[in-house]
Structure formats: C-alpha cells, structure tokens
Coordinates of C-alpha atoms in Angstrom, one line a residue:
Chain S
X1 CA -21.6 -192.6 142.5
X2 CA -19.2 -195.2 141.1
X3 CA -19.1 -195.6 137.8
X4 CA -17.1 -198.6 136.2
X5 CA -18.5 -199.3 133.1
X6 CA -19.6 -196.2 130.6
X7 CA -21.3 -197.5 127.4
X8 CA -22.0 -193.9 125.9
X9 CA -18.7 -192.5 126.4
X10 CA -19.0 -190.6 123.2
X11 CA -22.6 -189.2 122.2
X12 CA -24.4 -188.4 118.7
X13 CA -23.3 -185.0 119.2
X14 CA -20.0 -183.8 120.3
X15 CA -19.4 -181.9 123.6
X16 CA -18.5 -178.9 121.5
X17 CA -21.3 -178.8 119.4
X18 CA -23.7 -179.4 122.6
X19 CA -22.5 -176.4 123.9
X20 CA -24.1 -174.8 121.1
X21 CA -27.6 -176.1 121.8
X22 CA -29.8 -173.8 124.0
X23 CA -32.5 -174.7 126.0
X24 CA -35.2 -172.1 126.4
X25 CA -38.2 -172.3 128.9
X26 CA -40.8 -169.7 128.2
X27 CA -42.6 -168.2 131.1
X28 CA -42.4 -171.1 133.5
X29 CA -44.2 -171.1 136.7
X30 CA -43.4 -173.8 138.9
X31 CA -39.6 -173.7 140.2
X32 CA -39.5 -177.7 140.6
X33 CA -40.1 -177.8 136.6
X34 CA -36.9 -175.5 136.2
X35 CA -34.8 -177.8 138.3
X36 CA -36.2 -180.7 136.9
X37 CA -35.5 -178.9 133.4
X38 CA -31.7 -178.2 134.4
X39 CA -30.7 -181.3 135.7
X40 CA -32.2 -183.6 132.9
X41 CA -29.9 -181.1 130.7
X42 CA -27.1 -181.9 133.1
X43 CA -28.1 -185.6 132.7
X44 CA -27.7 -185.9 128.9
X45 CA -24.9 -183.7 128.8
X46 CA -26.1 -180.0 127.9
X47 CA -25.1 -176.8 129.9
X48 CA -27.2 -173.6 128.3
X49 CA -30.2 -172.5 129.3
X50 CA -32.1 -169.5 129.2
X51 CA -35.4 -168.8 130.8
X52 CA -37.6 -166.2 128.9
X53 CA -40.0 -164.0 131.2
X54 CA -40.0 -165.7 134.4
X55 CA -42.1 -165.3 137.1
X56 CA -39.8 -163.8 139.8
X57 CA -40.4 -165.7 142.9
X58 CA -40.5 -169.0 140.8
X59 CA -37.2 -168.0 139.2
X60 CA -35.1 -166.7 142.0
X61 CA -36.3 -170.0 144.3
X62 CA -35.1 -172.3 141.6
X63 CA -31.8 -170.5 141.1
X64 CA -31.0 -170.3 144.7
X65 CA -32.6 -174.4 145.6
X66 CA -30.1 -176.0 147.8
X67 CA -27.7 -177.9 145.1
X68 CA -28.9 -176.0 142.1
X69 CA -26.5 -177.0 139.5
X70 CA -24.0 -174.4 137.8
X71 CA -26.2 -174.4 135.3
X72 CA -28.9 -173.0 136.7
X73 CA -26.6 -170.8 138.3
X74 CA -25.6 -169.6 135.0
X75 CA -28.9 -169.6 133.1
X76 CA -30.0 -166.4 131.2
X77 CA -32.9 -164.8 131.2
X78 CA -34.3 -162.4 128.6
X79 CA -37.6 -160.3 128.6
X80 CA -38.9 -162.2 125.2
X81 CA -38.0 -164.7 123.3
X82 CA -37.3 -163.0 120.8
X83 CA -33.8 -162.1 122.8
X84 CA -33.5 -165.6 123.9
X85 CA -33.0 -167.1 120.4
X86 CA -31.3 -163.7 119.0
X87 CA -28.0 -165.9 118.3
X88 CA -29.6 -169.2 117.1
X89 CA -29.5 -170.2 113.4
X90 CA -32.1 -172.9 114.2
X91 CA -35.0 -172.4 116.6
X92 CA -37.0 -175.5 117.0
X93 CA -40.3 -175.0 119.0
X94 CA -41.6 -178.4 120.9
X95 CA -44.7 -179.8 122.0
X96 CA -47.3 -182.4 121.8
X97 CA -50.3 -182.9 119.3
X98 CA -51.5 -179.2 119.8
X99 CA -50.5 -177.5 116.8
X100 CA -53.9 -176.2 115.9
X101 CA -52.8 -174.9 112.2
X102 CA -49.2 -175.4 111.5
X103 CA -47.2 -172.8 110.2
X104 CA -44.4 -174.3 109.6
X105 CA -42.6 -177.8 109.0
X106 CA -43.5 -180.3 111.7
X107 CA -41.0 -183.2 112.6
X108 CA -41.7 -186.0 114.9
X109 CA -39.4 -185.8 117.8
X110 CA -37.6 -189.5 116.7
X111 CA -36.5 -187.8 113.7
X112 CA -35.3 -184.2 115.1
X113 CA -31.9 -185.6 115.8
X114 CA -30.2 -185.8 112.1
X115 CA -31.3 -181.7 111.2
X116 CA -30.0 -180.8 114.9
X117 CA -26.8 -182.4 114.7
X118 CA -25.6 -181.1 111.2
X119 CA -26.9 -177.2 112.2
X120 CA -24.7 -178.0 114.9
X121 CA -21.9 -179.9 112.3
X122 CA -21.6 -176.6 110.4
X123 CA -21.4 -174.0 113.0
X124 CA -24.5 -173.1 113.9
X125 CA -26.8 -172.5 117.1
X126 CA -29.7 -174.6 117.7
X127 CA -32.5 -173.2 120.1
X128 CA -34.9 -176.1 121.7
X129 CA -37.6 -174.0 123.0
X130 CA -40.1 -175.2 125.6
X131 CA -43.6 -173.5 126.6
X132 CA -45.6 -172.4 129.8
X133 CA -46.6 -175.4 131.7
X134 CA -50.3 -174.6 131.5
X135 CA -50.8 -174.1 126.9
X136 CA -47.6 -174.3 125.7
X137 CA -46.1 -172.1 123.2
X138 CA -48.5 -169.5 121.7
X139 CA -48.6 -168.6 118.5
X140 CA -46.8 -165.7 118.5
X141 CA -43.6 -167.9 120.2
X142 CA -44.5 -170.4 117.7
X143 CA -43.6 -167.7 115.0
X144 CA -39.7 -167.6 116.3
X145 CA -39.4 -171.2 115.2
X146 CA -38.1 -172.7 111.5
X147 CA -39.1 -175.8 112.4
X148 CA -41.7 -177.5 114.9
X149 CA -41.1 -180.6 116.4
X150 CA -43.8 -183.2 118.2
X151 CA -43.2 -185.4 121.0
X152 CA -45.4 -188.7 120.1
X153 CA -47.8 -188.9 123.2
X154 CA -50.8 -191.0 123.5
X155 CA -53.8 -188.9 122.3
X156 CA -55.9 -189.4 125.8
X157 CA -53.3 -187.4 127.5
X158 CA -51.1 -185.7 125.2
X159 CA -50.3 -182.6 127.3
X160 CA -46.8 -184.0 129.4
X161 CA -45.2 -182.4 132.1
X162 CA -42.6 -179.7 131.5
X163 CA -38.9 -181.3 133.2
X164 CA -40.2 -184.6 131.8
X165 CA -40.4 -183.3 128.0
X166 CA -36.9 -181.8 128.3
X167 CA -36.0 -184.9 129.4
X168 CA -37.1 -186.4 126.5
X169 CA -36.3 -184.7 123.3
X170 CA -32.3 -184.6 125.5
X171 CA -32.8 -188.1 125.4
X172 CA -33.4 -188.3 121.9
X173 CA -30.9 -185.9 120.8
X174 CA -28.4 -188.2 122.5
X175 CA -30.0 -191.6 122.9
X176 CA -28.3 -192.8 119.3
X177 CA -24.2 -193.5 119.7
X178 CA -24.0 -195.3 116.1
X179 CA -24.5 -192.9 113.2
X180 CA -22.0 -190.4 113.0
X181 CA -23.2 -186.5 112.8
X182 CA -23.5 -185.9 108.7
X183 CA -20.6 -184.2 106.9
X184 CA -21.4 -180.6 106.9
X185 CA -23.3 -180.2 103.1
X186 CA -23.5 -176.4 103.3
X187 CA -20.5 -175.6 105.7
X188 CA -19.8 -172.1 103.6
X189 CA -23.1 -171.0 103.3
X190 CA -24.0 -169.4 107.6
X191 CA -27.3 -169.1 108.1
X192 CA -28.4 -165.4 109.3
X193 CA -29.4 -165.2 113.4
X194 CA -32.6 -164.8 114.8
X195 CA -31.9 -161.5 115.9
X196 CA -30.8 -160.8 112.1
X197 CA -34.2 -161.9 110.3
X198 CA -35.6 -159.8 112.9
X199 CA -33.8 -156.6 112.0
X200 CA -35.0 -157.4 108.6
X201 CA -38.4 -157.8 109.6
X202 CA -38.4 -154.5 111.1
X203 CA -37.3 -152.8 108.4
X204 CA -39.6 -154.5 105.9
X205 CA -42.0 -153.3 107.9
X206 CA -41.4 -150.0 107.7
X207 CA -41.3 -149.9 104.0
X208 CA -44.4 -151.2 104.2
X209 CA -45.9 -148.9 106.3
X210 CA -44.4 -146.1 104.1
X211 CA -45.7 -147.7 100.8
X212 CA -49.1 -147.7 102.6
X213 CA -49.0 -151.6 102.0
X214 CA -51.9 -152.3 104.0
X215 CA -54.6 -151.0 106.0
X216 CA -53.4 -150.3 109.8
X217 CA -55.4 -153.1 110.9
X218 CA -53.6 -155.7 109.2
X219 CA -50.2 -155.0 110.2
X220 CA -50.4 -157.1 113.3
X221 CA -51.1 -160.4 110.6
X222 CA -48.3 -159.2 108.3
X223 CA -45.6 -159.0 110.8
X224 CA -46.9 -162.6 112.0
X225 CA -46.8 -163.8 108.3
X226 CA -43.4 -161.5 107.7
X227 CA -41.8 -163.1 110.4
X228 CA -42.6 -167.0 109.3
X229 CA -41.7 -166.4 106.0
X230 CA -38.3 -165.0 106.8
X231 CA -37.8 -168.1 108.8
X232 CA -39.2 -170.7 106.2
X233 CA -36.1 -168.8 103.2
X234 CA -33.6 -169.9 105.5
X235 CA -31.7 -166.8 104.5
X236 CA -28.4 -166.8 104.7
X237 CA -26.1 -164.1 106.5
X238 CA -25.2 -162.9 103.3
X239 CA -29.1 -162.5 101.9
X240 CA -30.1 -161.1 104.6
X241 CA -27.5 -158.1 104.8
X242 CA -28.4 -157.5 100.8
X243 CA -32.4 -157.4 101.1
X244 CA -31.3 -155.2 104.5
X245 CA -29.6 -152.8 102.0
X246 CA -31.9 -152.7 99.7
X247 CA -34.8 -152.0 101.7
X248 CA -33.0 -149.3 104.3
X249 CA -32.1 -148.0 100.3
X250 CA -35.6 -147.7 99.2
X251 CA -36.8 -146.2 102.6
X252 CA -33.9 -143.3 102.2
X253 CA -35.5 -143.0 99.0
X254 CA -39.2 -142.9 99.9
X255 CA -38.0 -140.3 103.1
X256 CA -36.0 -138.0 100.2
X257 CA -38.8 -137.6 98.4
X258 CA -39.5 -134.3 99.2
X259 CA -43.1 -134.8 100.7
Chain V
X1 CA -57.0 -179.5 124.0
X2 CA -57.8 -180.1 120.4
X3 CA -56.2 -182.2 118.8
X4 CA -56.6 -182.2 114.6
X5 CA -53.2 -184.0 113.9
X6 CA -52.3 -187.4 114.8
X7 CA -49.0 -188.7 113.7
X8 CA -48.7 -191.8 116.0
X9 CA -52.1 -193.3 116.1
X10 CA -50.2 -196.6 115.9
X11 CA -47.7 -197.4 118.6
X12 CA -45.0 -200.1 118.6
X13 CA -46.9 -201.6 121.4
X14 CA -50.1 -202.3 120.4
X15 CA -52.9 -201.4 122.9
X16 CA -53.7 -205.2 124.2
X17 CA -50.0 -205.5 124.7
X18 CA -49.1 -202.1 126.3
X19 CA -51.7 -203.5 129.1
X20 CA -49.3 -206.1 130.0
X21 CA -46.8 -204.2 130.3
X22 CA -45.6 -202.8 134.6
X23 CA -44.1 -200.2 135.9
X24 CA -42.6 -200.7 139.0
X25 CA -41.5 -198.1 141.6
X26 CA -39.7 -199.4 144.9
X27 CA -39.8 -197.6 147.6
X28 CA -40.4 -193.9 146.2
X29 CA -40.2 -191.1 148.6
X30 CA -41.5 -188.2 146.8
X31 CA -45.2 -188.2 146.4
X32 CA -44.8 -185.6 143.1
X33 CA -42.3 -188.3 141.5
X34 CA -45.6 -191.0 142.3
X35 CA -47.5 -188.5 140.4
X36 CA -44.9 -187.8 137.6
X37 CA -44.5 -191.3 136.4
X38 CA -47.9 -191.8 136.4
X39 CA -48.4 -188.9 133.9
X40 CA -45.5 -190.2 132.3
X41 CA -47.7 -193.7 131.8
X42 CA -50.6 -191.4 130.5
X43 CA -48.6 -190.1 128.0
X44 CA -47.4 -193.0 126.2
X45 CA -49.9 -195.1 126.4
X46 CA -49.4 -197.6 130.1
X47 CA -51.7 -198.0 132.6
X48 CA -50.7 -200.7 134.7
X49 CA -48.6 -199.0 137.8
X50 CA -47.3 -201.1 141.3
X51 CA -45.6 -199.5 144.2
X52 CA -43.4 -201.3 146.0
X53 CA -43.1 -200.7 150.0
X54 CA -44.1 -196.7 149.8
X55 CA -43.7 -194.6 152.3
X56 CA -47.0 -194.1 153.7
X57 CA -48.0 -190.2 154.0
X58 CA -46.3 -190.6 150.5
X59 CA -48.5 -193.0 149.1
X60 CA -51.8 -191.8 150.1
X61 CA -50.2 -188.0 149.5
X62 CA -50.0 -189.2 145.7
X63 CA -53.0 -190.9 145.7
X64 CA -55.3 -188.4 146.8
X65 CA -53.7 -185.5 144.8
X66 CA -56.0 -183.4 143.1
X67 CA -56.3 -184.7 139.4
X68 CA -54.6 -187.8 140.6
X69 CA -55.2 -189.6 137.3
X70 CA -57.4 -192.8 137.7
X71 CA -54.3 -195.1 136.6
X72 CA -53.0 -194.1 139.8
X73 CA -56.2 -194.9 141.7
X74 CA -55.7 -198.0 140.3
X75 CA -52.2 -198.5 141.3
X76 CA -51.1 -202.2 143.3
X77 CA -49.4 -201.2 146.4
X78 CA -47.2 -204.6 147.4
X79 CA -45.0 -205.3 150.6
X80 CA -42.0 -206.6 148.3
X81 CA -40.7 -206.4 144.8
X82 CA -41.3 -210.2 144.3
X83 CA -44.8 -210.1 144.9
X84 CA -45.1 -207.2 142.7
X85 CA -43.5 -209.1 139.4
X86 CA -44.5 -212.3 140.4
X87 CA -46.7 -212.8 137.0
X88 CA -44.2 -211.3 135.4
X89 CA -42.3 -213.0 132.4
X90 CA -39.4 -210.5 132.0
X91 CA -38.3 -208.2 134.5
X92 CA -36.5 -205.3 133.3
X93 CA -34.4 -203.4 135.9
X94 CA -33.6 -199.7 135.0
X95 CA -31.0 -197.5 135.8
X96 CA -28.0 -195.2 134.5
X97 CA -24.6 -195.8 135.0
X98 CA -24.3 -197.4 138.3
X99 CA -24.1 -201.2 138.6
X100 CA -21.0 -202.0 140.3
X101 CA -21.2 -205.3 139.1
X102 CA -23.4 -206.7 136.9
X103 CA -25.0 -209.6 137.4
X104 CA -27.1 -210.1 134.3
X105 CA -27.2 -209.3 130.5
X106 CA -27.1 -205.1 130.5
X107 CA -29.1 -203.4 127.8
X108 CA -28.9 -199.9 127.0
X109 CA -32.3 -197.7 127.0
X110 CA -31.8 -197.5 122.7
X111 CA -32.0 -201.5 122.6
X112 CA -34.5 -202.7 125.2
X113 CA -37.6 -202.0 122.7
X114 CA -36.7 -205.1 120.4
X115 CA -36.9 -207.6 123.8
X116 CA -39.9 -205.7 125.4
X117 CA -41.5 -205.8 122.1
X118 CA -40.7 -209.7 121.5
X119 CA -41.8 -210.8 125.2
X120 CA -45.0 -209.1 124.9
X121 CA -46.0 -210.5 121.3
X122 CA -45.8 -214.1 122.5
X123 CA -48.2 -213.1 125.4
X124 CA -45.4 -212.5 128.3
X125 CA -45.9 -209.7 130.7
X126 CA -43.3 -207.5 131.6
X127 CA -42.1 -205.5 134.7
X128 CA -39.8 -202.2 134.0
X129 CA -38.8 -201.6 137.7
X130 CA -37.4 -198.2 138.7
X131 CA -35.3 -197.9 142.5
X132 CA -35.8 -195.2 145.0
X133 CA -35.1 -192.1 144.0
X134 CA -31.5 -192.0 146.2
X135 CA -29.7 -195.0 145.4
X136 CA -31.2 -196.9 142.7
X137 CA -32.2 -200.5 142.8
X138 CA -30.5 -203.0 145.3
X139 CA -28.5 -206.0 144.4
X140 CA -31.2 -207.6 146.4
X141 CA -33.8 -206.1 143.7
X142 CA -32.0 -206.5 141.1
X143 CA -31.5 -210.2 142.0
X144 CA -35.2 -210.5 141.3
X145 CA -35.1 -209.2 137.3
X146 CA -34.0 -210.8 134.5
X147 CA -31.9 -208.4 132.4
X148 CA -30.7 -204.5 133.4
X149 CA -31.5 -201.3 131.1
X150 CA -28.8 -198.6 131.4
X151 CA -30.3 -195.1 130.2
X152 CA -27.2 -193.8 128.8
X153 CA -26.4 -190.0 130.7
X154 CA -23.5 -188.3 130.8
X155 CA -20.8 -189.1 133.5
X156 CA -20.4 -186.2 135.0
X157 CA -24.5 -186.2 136.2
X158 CA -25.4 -189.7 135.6
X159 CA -28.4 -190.0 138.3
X160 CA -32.0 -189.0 136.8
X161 CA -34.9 -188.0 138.5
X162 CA -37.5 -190.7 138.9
X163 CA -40.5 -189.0 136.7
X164 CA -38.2 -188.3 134.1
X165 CA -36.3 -192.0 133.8
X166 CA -39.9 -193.1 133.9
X167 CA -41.0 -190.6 130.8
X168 CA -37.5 -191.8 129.0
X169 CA -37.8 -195.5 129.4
X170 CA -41.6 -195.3 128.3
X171 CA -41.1 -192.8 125.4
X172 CA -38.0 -195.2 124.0
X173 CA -40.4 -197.8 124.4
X174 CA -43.2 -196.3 122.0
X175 CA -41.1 -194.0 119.8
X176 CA -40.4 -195.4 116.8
X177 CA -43.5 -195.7 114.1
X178 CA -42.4 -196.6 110.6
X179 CA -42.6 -193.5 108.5
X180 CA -45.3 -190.6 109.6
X181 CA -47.3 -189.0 106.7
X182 CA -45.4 -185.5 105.5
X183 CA -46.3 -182.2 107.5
X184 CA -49.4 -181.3 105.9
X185 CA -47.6 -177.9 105.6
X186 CA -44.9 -179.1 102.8
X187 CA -47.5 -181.0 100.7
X188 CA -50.1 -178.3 100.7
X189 CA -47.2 -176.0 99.4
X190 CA -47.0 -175.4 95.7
X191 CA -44.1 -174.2 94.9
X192 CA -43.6 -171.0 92.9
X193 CA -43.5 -171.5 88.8
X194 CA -40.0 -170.3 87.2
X195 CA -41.8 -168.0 85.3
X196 CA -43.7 -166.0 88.5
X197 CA -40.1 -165.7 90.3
X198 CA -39.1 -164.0 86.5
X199 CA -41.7 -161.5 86.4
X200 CA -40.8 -160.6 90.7
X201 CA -36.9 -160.6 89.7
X202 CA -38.0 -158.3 87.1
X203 CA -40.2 -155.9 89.3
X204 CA -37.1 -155.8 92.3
X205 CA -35.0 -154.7 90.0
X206 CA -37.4 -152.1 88.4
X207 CA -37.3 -151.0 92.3
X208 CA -33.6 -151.5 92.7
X209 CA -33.5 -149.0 89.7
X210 CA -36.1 -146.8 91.1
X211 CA -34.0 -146.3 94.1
X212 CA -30.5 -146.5 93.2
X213 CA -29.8 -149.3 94.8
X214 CA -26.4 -149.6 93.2
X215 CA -24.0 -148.0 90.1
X216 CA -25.4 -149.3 86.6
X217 CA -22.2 -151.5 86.2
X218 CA -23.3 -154.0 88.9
X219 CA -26.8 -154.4 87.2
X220 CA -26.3 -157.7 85.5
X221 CA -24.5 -158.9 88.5
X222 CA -27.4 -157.9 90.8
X223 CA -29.7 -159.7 88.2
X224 CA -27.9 -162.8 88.2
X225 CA -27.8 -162.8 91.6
X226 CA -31.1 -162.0 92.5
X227 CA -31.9 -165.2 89.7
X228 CA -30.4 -168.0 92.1
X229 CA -31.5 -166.1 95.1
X230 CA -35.1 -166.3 94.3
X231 CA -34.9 -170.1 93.7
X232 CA -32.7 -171.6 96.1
X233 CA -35.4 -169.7 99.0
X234 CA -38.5 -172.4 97.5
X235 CA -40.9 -169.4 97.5
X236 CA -44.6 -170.7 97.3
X237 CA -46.9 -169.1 94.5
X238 CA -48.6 -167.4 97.8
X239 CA -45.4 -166.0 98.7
X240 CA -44.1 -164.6 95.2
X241 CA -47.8 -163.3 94.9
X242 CA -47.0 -161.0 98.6
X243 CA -43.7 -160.1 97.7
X244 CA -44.9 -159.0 93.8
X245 CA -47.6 -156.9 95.7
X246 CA -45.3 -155.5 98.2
X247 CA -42.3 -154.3 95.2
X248 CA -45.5 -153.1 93.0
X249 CA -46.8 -151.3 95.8
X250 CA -43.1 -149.6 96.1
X251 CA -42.6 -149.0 93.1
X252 CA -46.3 -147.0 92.6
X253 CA -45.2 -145.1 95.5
X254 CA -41.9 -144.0 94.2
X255 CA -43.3 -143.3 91.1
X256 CA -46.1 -141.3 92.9
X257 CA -43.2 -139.4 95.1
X258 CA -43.5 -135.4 92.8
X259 CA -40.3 -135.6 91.0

C-alpha cells in the first residue's frame, strides 16, 4: 500500500522499549480474536505476544491462518499466567467496568500511557494482559497484576470484544506523539520480576505453614492476599533477594530444630 | 454483569449529541466486521449506523445474527454514500496511512475529537465513514466528505481491520473525561503510622536474631536498612498488622522449638 505521507513516524514509545511490552491473551477461544489480537499489535507497532492456556484447535488454526503474521508465528504460550508474566516488572490487567472489588490500583485506560512508558524508560518489562472472551480475567489472574486498568465503555454494554480492546489500549499507548516518555526517576532502583515475587511467595508460604500461621483452610485466602501484597511493595530486585534470605534462613532454622 | 464502579458516567459527547453522530460503512464484505462495529458503537455510546451498498448475503447475514444488537436492526441500508450523509453537516472520512493525495484538510485520529465535538454542539450532524475492508475509501468517496482522519499505525502494517478502526475512532472520540475520582482502593488505604512500622522493625529483627540471620556486626546495618525498607513499601496499618502477626507467630515458634 503506498504510503507518501507518515505523520507518526516516531511514537510515544520507542521501538526498543515496545519490544519490551507483552501482550498476553488468557484462555482465548475464538481463533479470529487471536488474529484480530496480532495484527492490531502489528498495526500500532508491537511484536510480543504470548497466549496463556489456549484451547488447542483454536490456537493451532490461528497460528497456521493463511497470512498469519510473524508474530503470531512467534507467539509464546505458557500453561499459566503465572509463566507468561514471569519476566515483567509491570503486569497491568485490562478490562471494562467489571471489577467487582478491586484489589488493587485502578487507572482509566486514557491515563495508562505515562506509568507504561517510564517502566519501559527504565528498563523494565510491561505485561498488558487480556481475559477469556466470555468473563474476563478472574480473580485469581487479577492477582498477577500491580495495577488494573479500565477501558471507558458505555455502561449499557460495557463488555467489548477481545481483538477490538487490544486494539484499543495499543491505540492509546501510541495515539500521543507530543509528550516525550519521562526521564527515568528511579533508573537504579530494578524492580524484582514476576516470577521473583513469586518465588518469594512461595517461600513465605512455607514459613507460614511451618509456624502454623493459620488454619489449613485459610491458606488458599492468604496466598491470594500474599501474592497482592507483594505486588502493591513494588519490591525491588534487591528486597526481594534479602526477605528471600531471610525467610529460606528462618525455615533452616525452624527444620534444625530438632523436632 | 455487575457493574458497582462508574468512572465515565459523563462522556465528551453528551447523549443528545452522540445521537447525531453516523457511522458509515461502504461496502463491507464481512458480515462479522457488520457485527464488530456495531458492538463497537454499543460500547461507547452511538447508535446511529448506515451501510452503504452491502453485499447482500452479508447484510442480512449480519442482521440476523444471533444477538444482533437492536442498533443493528436499526441500521439504514443506502444505494450510495451521498444518500447516506446527505443530512450530514461534516463528513469525516477515516483511514490510516493511505491517501495518495489528499484532497482535503487531514486530521489525525488524536485531533478529530475537538471538530467532532464543535460540529455537534452547534446542532450539526456528523458522518465518520469507514471504506471496504480491502482498499479503503475511493477518491470518489472521499470526494463526498469534508475533512480526512488518519489513525496513525505503524508503517510497516498500516491497514486495520474494520471492527477495530471502528472501536479506535469511537473510543478517541469519547475518551477523554476531565479528572476521574481516585481508585476507591488508594483512598480507602490508611497508611501505616511511623510508630507501628517501629514496633514490626523491632519484632523482624528479634526474628533475624532468633535465626541468625547474619554476624552481630551487620546488626545496625540490617536495622537501618530494614528502617527505609519498611517505609518506602507504603505498608497499610492492615498490612503491618499481618506481617506483625506472621514475625510474632515465628518468633513463638522458634522460641517453642526444645532448645
């Protein structure tokens, strides 16, 4: 298609740094919504994607679709998401006006772009993580997520359509050519991974099960809580390897005890 | 789906004036792109939808499709674009990078809202006219609107799928309300008093002690540390009042341990 006039040349975020942006799609059903996912990615200039649990014969038609982009090509999948988002320093869940009891921060979507774009301005890895087609992301997904953001629908029909809310929150993250991404404020201090705060988790867990913190029956609600609040610290690399030590310390210490 | 949040009850557009607003779609061949940018309208708010020329099976494909929202029942089917924007005051052509030679005043997606906004205030109607999904609009269409919106993609994968450039244009359009209230989760939050995150630096260390976390020497180290750490994560008085419980409930055990 011939193209003699480019007014975006140059986006919000850099092409670097939008390599560093994932795009996860938990559990989708319907192929068409993975294409439609990939190529509004391909449209606003965005190449990573990872599909979490997909249903097989939904997943292997949209990879193989006559003209599937490389990127679909060379999506990731992962059992849970979990894995998905192992490697992000920010995991940003999205949807609509469906957050029942919010756990965490909630941003409108027209105001996502400025904390996106300086994660990405000091090194970090931003996950944009979209839910099944049919409820969205459950609460358990929703607990994976620092921050949530909400797309502004109308409240007769909030719920939208999964390639078309991609195409969206893309289009926001890029839509704005004039403010420059912010100088990075915290460029020394790294954020721990996903994957990290959930090797923490783990092992909090297990003191706590040695302790005898709680009953058996409410270790389900305090791994949900555990996991949120680790999120919410924002925990750096460094923090999280020193409350690491000093719980893996104090659970050497609990299994020397001689009983 | 219930909904218990509402950050955008107010809209740019106001309601009176989002009903004078069109969406136009010439010549669509896919009845699911029909029934995209429909649900697209839904979400933000439009209702007034005209096809231009469909495709027949196509037409009455979308129309009849299960759930087929009653906007779309309601949708003007018209032999030609004219007819279609005929009481129209501004016609807004869309499209991404692919006027060969402009004709009119070109607009990208980020600034249209101001002139939509303006046209509908002093009681104009507006058309926002979307091509066939292969080649866009026509010069011969395009001949027919007054100014051209560019929805700014990336170069390399400039053309968009119909449903989304629909869900794009329409969610610029209603995007931006002033200043949402603050996430009811920030507010409710009260923030830890210095003298609670004292008494839990004090009981960590008692536990750092207990298990011999590190030599002696590093003890004021660790406590200084552990100082800054505990107020640069915001803990909430709920939080300190876990974490206190969790370190007591360590410590008791350690303590408890035979020797």
């Amino acid at each position: 298609m011939p193209q003699n006039r480019l007014f975006y040349n140059h986006f919000v975020l850099p092409e670097a740094q939008r390599d560093s942006l994932n795009v996860v799609l938990v559990s989708p059903r319907n192929p068409l919504n993975i294409g439609a996912a990939a190529r509004a990615m391909a449209n606003f200039g965005f190449s990573r994607l990872s599909v979490v649990a997909p249903f097989d014969p939904t997943w292997r038609e949209a990879r193989s679709a006559i003209g599937a982009p490389v990127l679909l090509q060379n999506a990731k999948s992962t059992e849970c998401l979990a894995e998905a988002v192992a490697s992000c320093t920010l995991v940003v869940g999205t949807g609509t006006q469906t957050y029942r009891k919010p756990e965490q921060r909630i941003v409108p979507l027209p105001e996502l772009t400025p904390l996106v774009s300086q994660e990405l301005a000091r090194g970090g890895r931003v996950a944009l993580v979209f839910g099944p087609e049919k409820h969205g992301l459950t609460r358990e997904d929703l607990s994976y997520c620092h921050l949530l953001v909400e797309i502004p629908t109308h409240p007769l029909q909030p719920s939208m359509n999964l390639g078309q809310a991609v195409a969206v929150c893309l289009y926001e993250l890029t839509r704005c050519a004039e403010s420059p991404p912010p100088t990075p404020v915290a460029s020394v201090t790294s954020t721990a991974a996903s994957g990290r705060l959930d090797l923490l988790a783990g092992v909090i867990e297990e003191a706590m099960q040695a302790v005898g913190y709680s009953p058996r029956a409410m270790q389900p609600a305090n791994r949900h809580d555990l996991r949120l609040l680790l999120r919410r610290l924002s925990l750096t690399t460094r923090d999280t390897r020193r409350i690491l030590g000093l719980f893996r310390r104090i659970l050497w210490r609990i299994n020397h005890s001689g009983h």
